Amino acid sequence: MAAVLAGGSQRVVREAVRRSAVRPPASGCWGCGPGGKRYLLTEDDIKLQEFQQMKVAIRNEVHGNKDPYFKSIKEKLKKNGVILKNELKNLLHLCQTSSDVELAREVIYRYHEQNGITALHHFKFGPLFMRLCYELDLERPAVELIKDQTLRGFFSDSTSFHILMTMLFKKGHFESALEVLVEMKKQGIPFNKETYLLAFAICYKLDNLESCKISAKLLEEAQLKGYTLPPRAYCFAVATALKQNDVVQAKFYCSQIMKTENKLYNNLKVLVQLRSGSLEEVIKTLEAAVEVDTPPFVKKIEFSEQVLATVREKMEENPDLSDKLGDIYTKLQASGRITTCTLEDMLFQIPSSKKTPAKLLIQKQLGCQATKPLQSNLLLE
């Protein structure tokens, strides 16, 4: 881990970024279509809705007119007055524009200068500022402040880094997101399961040899510390290894997934078996899905149409297996076990248990920004 996200981190990140930048787009068709959505963290993690509700409450306290309050804060800055905790808290909730955020930046520096790290034990302003930047779509001030050495300790929590990485990720700035991950490590902020999920997703999107190595090191670190990672983190690692044609590593990651009764795992398992040349095992996996008698209230294991198309192409080399696959495909289709979802759709899908009506309010902001389908070469080799 030290070689990846500590001493040699900047070199590795630069190499990962360079390789990502020069990599030609794959001709596969696993990407997110126009308007498709990509999710990493849930509303429970980001708490944007809670922040917006508080903004409404504080705006009502000033009768919808923030100008007098902002004027009083500016006067305090001119007179070098002491910035109180509630003053900064209210200011962050009253910001509505990028110019407002510039004032908030100035007040943050003054507050940190006057109070230092000790005041931050009572209230963490980092997540508050990051939610504001997330809401207003302002990644530049967020990145600048979280990296500023003079503010060291102000962003002393993992949540601040997670929100920023999520914002950069949804905008397609994967290189910057990786740099923020490195900054988190440099500042000594402990990683948790959300951090690892974000890290593996970023490495998946960077799609180069260096990011694949980072995935491996991160997983090794997590296992040494005894962390239980979410299955989706392992799935990102499997997909990253497959994209780099590292079948051995992909098989290892796949073996670490304990929760196997879901469509994402089973689709990845089929691809790993296919890339390993275990065509008989692919047939057995698909047959097992057909034979399972799933109760009506239990979600069926589904296979991606694109994954099955790749399997079909490979099976053409063996007429007997090709015939078997044809029969299995018919049964899968008849039982409603074939989906048009791509593997990438599955990777970025929030578990249904976490999607409540209230949380769906911010899905637009988590949507994929690209106007063209993202592409992957997972199915090409």
C-alpha positions as a printed NumPy array, in Angstrom:
array([[  0.   ,   0.   ,   0.   ],
       [  2.867,   2.376,   0.784],
       [  4.073,   2.183,  -2.806],
       [  0.649,   3.066,  -4.181],
       [ -0.974,   5.62 ,  -1.92 ],
       [  1.893,   6.841,   0.232],
       [  5.532,   7.492,  -0.658],
       [  5.311,   6.822,  -4.389],
       [  1.704,   7.907,  -4.775],
       [  2.171,  10.923,  -7.022],
       [  4.207,   8.977,  -9.586],
       [  1.663,   6.148,  -9.67 ],
       [ -1.269,   8.535,  -9.935],
       [  0.412,  10.482, -12.739],
       [  1.083,   7.218, -14.592],
       [ -2.493,   6.03 , -14.073],
       [ -3.808,   9.357, -15.344],
       [ -1.445,   9.367, -18.349],
       [ -2.393,   5.839, -19.372],
       [ -6.082,   6.649, -18.961],
       [ -5.728,   9.762, -21.112],
       [ -3.979,   8.045, -24.02 ],
       [ -6.04 ,   4.843, -23.957],
       [ -8.173,   4.625, -27.122],
       [-11.895,   4.129, -26.532],
       [-12.982,   0.515, -26.61 ],
       [-15.452,  -0.609, -29.211],
       [-17.545,  -2.58 , -26.784],
       [-21.103,  -1.633, -25.946],
       [-21.343,  -1.994, -22.198],
       [-21.533,   1.694, -21.451],
       [-24.151,   3.892, -19.943],
       [-26.554,   5.118, -22.59 ],
       [-27.628,   8.754, -22.828],
       [-29.523,   9.698, -19.719],
       [-28.439,   6.535, -17.944],
       [-27.745,   6.786, -14.244],
       [-24.667,   5.802, -12.301],
       [-24.688,   5.489,  -8.535],
       [-21.989,   4.942,  -5.947],
       [-23.057,   6.286,  -2.571],
       [-26.632,   6.619,  -1.372],
       [-28.475,   9.589,   0.086],
       [-27.74 ,   8.11 ,   3.513],
       [-24.047,   8.631,   2.804],
       [-24.201,  12.069,   1.185],
       [-27.146,  13.536,   3.163],
       [-27.794,  16.187,   0.523],
       [-31.537,  16.21 ,   1.14 ],
       [-31.026,  16.809,   4.864],
       [-28.661,  19.683,   4.026],
       [-31.196,  21.237,   1.64 ],
       [-33.945,  21.043,   4.244],
       [-31.73 ,  22.864,   6.717],
       [-31.004,  25.495,   4.067],
       [-34.725,  26.185,   3.743],
       [-35.131,  26.455,   7.515],
       [-32.246,  28.919,   7.907],
       [-33.371,  30.961,   4.9  ],
       [-36.761,  31.308,   6.572],
       [-35.057,  32.625,   9.699],
       [-33.657,  35.548,   7.698],
       [-37.022,  35.969,   5.943],
       [-35.567,  34.93 ,   2.618],
       [-33.13 ,  37.852,   2.513],
       [-29.514,  36.796,   2.981],
       [-27.977,  40.169,   2.053],
       [-28.019,  41.785,   5.533],
       [-26.464,  38.658,   7.024],
       [-23.752,  38.523,   4.371],
       [-23.07 ,  42.238,   4.901],
       [-22.533,  41.719,   8.628],
       [-20.113,  38.845,   7.943],
       [-18.127,  40.982,   5.492],
       [-17.893,  43.737,   8.121],
       [-16.498,  41.218,  10.611],
       [-13.866,  40.165,   8.111],
       [-12.814,  43.779,   7.536],
       [-12.52 ,  44.46 ,  11.261],
       [-10.769,  41.127,  11.885],
       [-13.602,  40.117,  14.204],
       [-14.031,  36.632,  15.637],
       [-16.122,  34.325,  13.461],
       [-18.458,  32.243,  15.609],
       [-19.387,  28.641,  14.902],
       [-23.058,  29.397,  14.24 ],
       [-22.151,  32.298,  11.97 ],
       [-20.146,  30.031,   9.678],
       [-22.793,  27.333,   9.911],
       [-25.56 ,  29.738,   8.889],
       [-23.431,  31.254,   6.138],
       [-22.826,  27.871,   4.509],
       [-26.557,  27.175,   4.547],
       [-27.384,  30.557,   3.   ],
       [-24.991,  30.267,   0.041],
       [-26.781,  30.031,  -3.291],
       [-24.205,  31.065,  -5.916],
       [-20.523,  30.632,  -6.717],
       [-19.847,  34.19 ,  -5.494],
       [-21.468,  33.268,  -2.189],
       [-19.101,  30.305,  -1.958],
       [-16.129,  32.638,  -2.491],
       [-17.208,  34.553,   0.612],
       [-17.655,  31.265,   2.467],
       [-14.069,  30.318,   1.525],
       [-12.74 ,  33.515,   3.037],
       [-14.723,  32.97 ,   6.225],
       [-13.525,  29.347,   6.467],
       [ -9.886,  30.456,   6.357],
       [-10.529,  33.099,   9.005],
       [-12.448,  30.669,  11.234],
       [ -9.736,  28.022,  10.958],
       [ -7.024,  30.582,  11.651],
       [ -8.829,  31.783,  14.781],
       [ -9.898,  28.418,  16.146],
       [ -7.565,  25.798,  14.726],
       [ -8.286,  22.079,  14.934],
       [ -9.622,  22.159,  18.504],
       [-12.918,  23.787,  17.489],
       [-13.494,  21.09 ,  14.871],
       [-13.924,  18.435,  17.546],
       [-17.27 ,  20.01 ,  18.401],
       [-18.617,  20.464,  14.855],
       [-17.299,  19.238,  11.509],
       [-17.695,  21.872,   8.808],
       [-15.983,  19.799,   6.115],
       [-19.034,  17.738,   5.069],
       [-21.191,  20.879,   5.17 ],
       [-18.941,  22.711,   2.722],
       [-18.692,  19.662,   0.46 ],
       [-22.491,  19.269,   0.359],
       [-22.741,  22.918,  -0.622],
       [-20.229,  22.446,  -3.459],
       [-21.999,  19.251,  -4.492],
       [-25.356,  21.021,  -4.634],
       [-23.986,  23.974,  -6.632],
       [-21.819,  21.761,  -8.863],
       [-18.592,  23.506,  -7.842],
       [-15.749,  21.01 ,  -7.747],
       [-12.894,  23.532,  -8.127],
       [-13.182,  25.248,  -4.709],
       [-13.866,  21.881,  -3.092],
       [-10.646,  20.369,  -4.48 ],
       [ -8.573,  23.461,  -3.718],
       [ -9.652,  23.667,  -0.087],
       [ -9.344,  19.984,   0.714],
       [ -5.749,  20.002,  -0.592],
       [ -4.716,  23.285,   1.072],
       [ -2.096,  22.638,   3.757],
       [ -3.155,  25.733,   5.727],
       [ -6.562,  24.114,   6.285],
       [ -5.109,  20.814,   7.472],
       [ -7.528,  19.343,   9.998],
       [-10.564,  21.222,   8.688],
       [-11.511,  18.237,   6.532],
       [-10.695,  15.649,   9.178],
       [-13.449,  13.18 ,   8.278],
       [-13.948,  10.599,   5.551],
       [-17.363,  12.003,   4.597],
       [-15.848,  15.19 ,   3.142],
       [-13.578,  13.173,   0.873],
       [-16.361,  10.771,  -0.1  ],
       [-18.705,  13.559,  -1.178],
       [-15.965,  15.202,  -3.231],
       [-14.928,  11.935,  -4.895],
       [-18.58 ,  11.218,  -5.711],
       [-18.981,  14.668,  -7.259],
       [-15.839,  14.262,  -9.37 ],
       [-16.861,  10.735, -10.348],
       [-20.307,  11.722, -11.582],
       [-18.719,  14.479, -13.687],
       [-16.336,  11.959, -15.261],
       [-13.223,  13.43 , -13.58 ],
       [-11.825,  10.057, -12.554],
       [ -8.201,  11.205, -12.466],
       [ -9.062,  14.027, -10.056],
       [-11.091,  11.606,  -7.948],
       [ -8.026,   9.354,  -7.637],
       [ -5.912,  12.34 ,  -6.592],
       [ -8.431,  13.135,  -3.84 ],
       [ -8.199,   9.513,  -2.673],
       [ -4.422,   9.905,  -2.456],
       [ -4.858,  13.179,  -0.555],
       [ -7.141,  11.398,   1.906],
       [ -4.402,   8.84 ,   2.523],
       [ -1.742,  11.549,   2.905],
       [ -3.827,  13.352,   5.517],
       [ -4.193,  10.159,   7.541],
       [ -7.977,   9.889,   7.211],
       [ -8.943,   6.251,   7.91 ],
       [-10.49 ,   4.343,   5.013],
       [-13.824,   2.586,   5.524],
       [-16.038,   0.427,   3.313],
       [-17.422,   3.448,   1.442],
       [-13.868,   4.621,   0.716],
       [-12.926,   1.26 ,  -0.749],
       [-16.106,   1.131,  -2.849],
       [-15.299,   4.552,  -4.313],
       [-11.66 ,   3.607,  -4.856],
       [-12.482,   0.413,  -6.744],
       [-15.065,   2.229,  -8.878],
       [-12.525,   4.944,  -9.752],
       [ -9.923,   2.336, -10.711],
       [-12.543,   0.558, -12.839],
       [-13.211,   3.779, -14.747],
       [ -9.532,   4.673, -15.193],
       [ -9.128,   1.258, -16.838],
       [ -5.351,   0.929, -17.074],
       [ -2.615,  -1.267, -15.669],
       [ -1.66 ,   1.153, -12.905],
       [ -5.225,   1.502, -11.634],
       [ -5.498,  -2.294, -11.68 ],
       [ -2.406,  -2.458,  -9.456],
       [ -3.954,   0.118,  -7.118],
       [ -7.078,  -2.062,  -6.817],
       [ -4.929,  -5.04 ,  -5.873],
       [ -2.991,  -3.068,  -3.24 ],
       [ -6.143,  -1.594,  -1.751],
       [ -7.754,  -4.999,  -1.458],
       [ -4.632,  -6.399,   0.169],
       [ -4.625,  -3.536,   2.671],
       [ -8.303,  -3.994,   3.507],
       [ -7.876,  -7.721,   4.077],
       [ -4.801,  -7.212,   6.274],
       [ -6.836,  -4.837,   8.427],
       [ -9.666,  -7.345,   8.651],
       [-12.224,  -5.141,   6.893],
       [-15.344,  -6.716,   5.419],
       [-15.807,  -5.04 ,   2.067],
       [-19.196,  -4.735,   0.345],
       [-19.697,  -7.288,  -2.453],
       [-19.962,  -4.479,  -4.995],
       [-16.398,  -3.383,  -4.189],
       [-15.151,  -6.874,  -5.072],
       [-17.291,  -6.81 ,  -8.215],
       [-15.6  ,  -3.596,  -9.356],
       [-12.24 ,  -5.278,  -8.732],
       [-13.294,  -8.312, -10.8  ],
       [-14.439,  -6.091, -13.659],
       [-11.238,  -4.024, -13.535],
       [ -9.086,  -7.162, -13.727],
       [-11.14 ,  -8.521, -16.63 ],
       [-10.728,  -5.265, -18.541],
       [ -6.967,  -5.675, -18.135],
       [ -7.127,  -9.355, -19.181],
       [ -5.857, -10.449, -15.78 ],
       [ -8.003, -13.571, -15.497],
       [ -6.064, -15.009, -12.548],
       [ -6.686, -11.891, -10.472],
       [-10.315, -11.752, -11.574],
       [-10.834, -15.359, -10.431],
       [ -9.267, -14.55 ,  -7.063],
       [-11.496, -11.514,  -6.527],
       [-14.539, -13.535,  -7.561],
       [-13.677, -16.187,  -4.973],
       [-13.743, -13.528,  -2.242],
       [-17.408, -12.664,  -2.82 ],
       [-19.515, -14.359,  -0.185],
       [-22.939, -13.095,  -1.266],
       [-23.448, -14.991,  -4.514],
       [-27.225, -14.897,  -4.926],
       [-27.372, -11.811,  -7.128],
       [-27.262, -11.113, -10.848],
       [-24.096,  -8.991, -10.786],
       [-22.   , -11.767,  -9.25 ],
       [-23.426, -14.439, -11.554],
       [-22.796, -12.399, -14.699],
       [-19.231, -11.723, -13.62 ],
       [-18.765, -15.393, -12.752],
       [-19.854, -16.381, -16.26 ],
       [-17.384, -13.93 , -17.795],
       [-14.537, -15.145, -15.582],
       [-15.303, -18.765, -16.517],
       [-15.494, -17.805, -20.183],
       [-12.165, -15.946, -20.114],
       [-10.604, -18.91 , -18.292],
       [-11.648, -21.194, -21.118],
       [-13.949, -23.175, -18.8  ],
       [-16.811, -23.445, -21.273],
       [-18.334, -26.467, -19.525],
       [-18.439, -24.469, -16.289],
       [-20.267, -21.661, -18.079],
       [-22.897, -24.142, -19.22 ],
       [-23.226, -25.504, -15.66 ],
       [-23.667, -22.008, -14.203],
       [-26.398, -21.133, -16.693],
       [-28.094, -24.531, -16.275],
       [-28.122, -24.089, -12.501],
       [-29.969, -20.786, -12.902],
       [-32.579, -22.437, -15.112],
       [-33.125, -25.276, -12.673],
       [-33.642, -23.067,  -9.618],
       [-37.318, -22.937,  -8.637],
       [-37.591, -19.328,  -7.498],
       [-40.645, -18.384,  -5.406],
       [-42.71 , -15.488,  -6.876],
       [-41.637, -13.082,  -4.11 ],
       [-37.895, -13.759,  -4.588],
       [-36.013, -11.872,  -7.29 ],
       [-34.719, -14.14 , -10.047],
       [-31.092, -14.296, -11.091],
       [-30.931, -12.568, -14.47 ],
       [-28.243, -12.627, -17.134],
       [-27.32 ,  -9.724, -19.357],
       [-28.242, -10.137, -23.013],
       [-24.789,  -8.811, -23.901],
       [-23.017, -11.302, -21.646],
       [-24.994, -14.129, -23.215],
       [-24.182, -12.815, -26.698],
       [-20.483, -13.006, -25.814],
       [-20.945, -16.536, -24.5  ],
       [-22.8  , -17.517, -27.672],
       [-19.971, -16.181, -29.851],
       [-17.373, -18.161, -27.898],
       [-19.471, -21.339, -27.908],
       [-19.621, -21.348, -31.721],
       [-16.204, -22.99 , -31.606],
       [-17.847, -26.058, -30.039],
       [-21.05 , -27.24 , -31.818],
       [-22.182, -29.487, -28.945],
       [-21.891, -26.735, -26.358],
       [-23.433, -24.277, -28.775],
       [-26.531, -26.498, -29.052],
       [-26.735, -26.793, -25.261],
       [-26.47 , -23.041, -24.929],
       [-29.306, -22.6  , -27.412],
       [-31.591, -24.776, -25.275],
       [-30.553, -22.974, -22.077],
       [-31.078, -19.574, -23.677],
       [-34.633, -20.529, -24.661],
       [-35.382, -21.618, -21.093],
       [-33.811, -18.496, -19.591],
       [-35.867, -16.329, -21.907],
       [-39.079, -18.212, -21.137],
       [-38.549, -17.817, -17.389],
       [-37.78 , -14.1  , -17.644],
       [-34.127, -14.452, -16.677],
       [-32.615, -12.384, -19.485],
       [-32.224,  -8.648, -19.034],
       [-31.183,  -5.816, -21.337],
       [-29.127,  -4.339, -18.465],
       [-25.418,  -4.188, -19.218],
       [-22.813,  -5.26 , -16.73 ],
       [-22.028,  -1.605, -16.086],
       [-25.71 ,  -0.944, -15.375],
       [-25.524,  -3.652, -12.722],
       [-22.266,  -2.362, -11.242],
       [-23.691,   1.084, -10.603],
       [-27.142,   0.07 ,  -9.444],
       [-28.018,   0.987,  -5.86 ],
       [-29.474,  -1.995,  -3.968],
       [-33.274,  -1.726,  -3.972],
       [-33.366,  -1.846,  -0.165],
       [-31.655,   1.56 ,  -0.107],
       [-33.877,   3.299,  -2.653],
       [-36.717,   4.914,  -0.724],
       [-38.962,   7.594,  -2.284],
       [-37.242,  10.373,  -0.338],
       [-33.814,   9.278,  -1.486],
       [-34.853,   9.238,  -5.125],
       [-35.134,  13.049,  -5.078],
       [-31.409,  13.484,  -5.734],
       [-31.011,  10.825,  -8.392],
       [-30.915,  13.439, -11.132],
       [-27.75 ,  14.87 ,  -9.625],
       [-26.148,  11.441,  -9.533],
       [-26.954,  10.804, -13.186],
       [-24.409,  10.002, -15.84 ],
       [-23.217,  13.256, -17.408],
       [-22.022,  11.81 , -20.686],
       [-24.119,  12.343, -23.808],
       [-22.476,   9.385, -25.551],
       [-22.443,   5.774, -24.379],
       [-19.477,   4.963, -22.175],
       [-17.608,   1.996, -23.511],
       [-15.86 ,  -1.018, -22.052],
       [-13.724,  -3.745, -23.537],
       [-14.799,  -6.391, -21.03 ],
       [-16.475,  -8.405, -23.771],
       [-13.882,  -7.943, -26.46 ],
       [-11.183, -10.424, -25.529]])
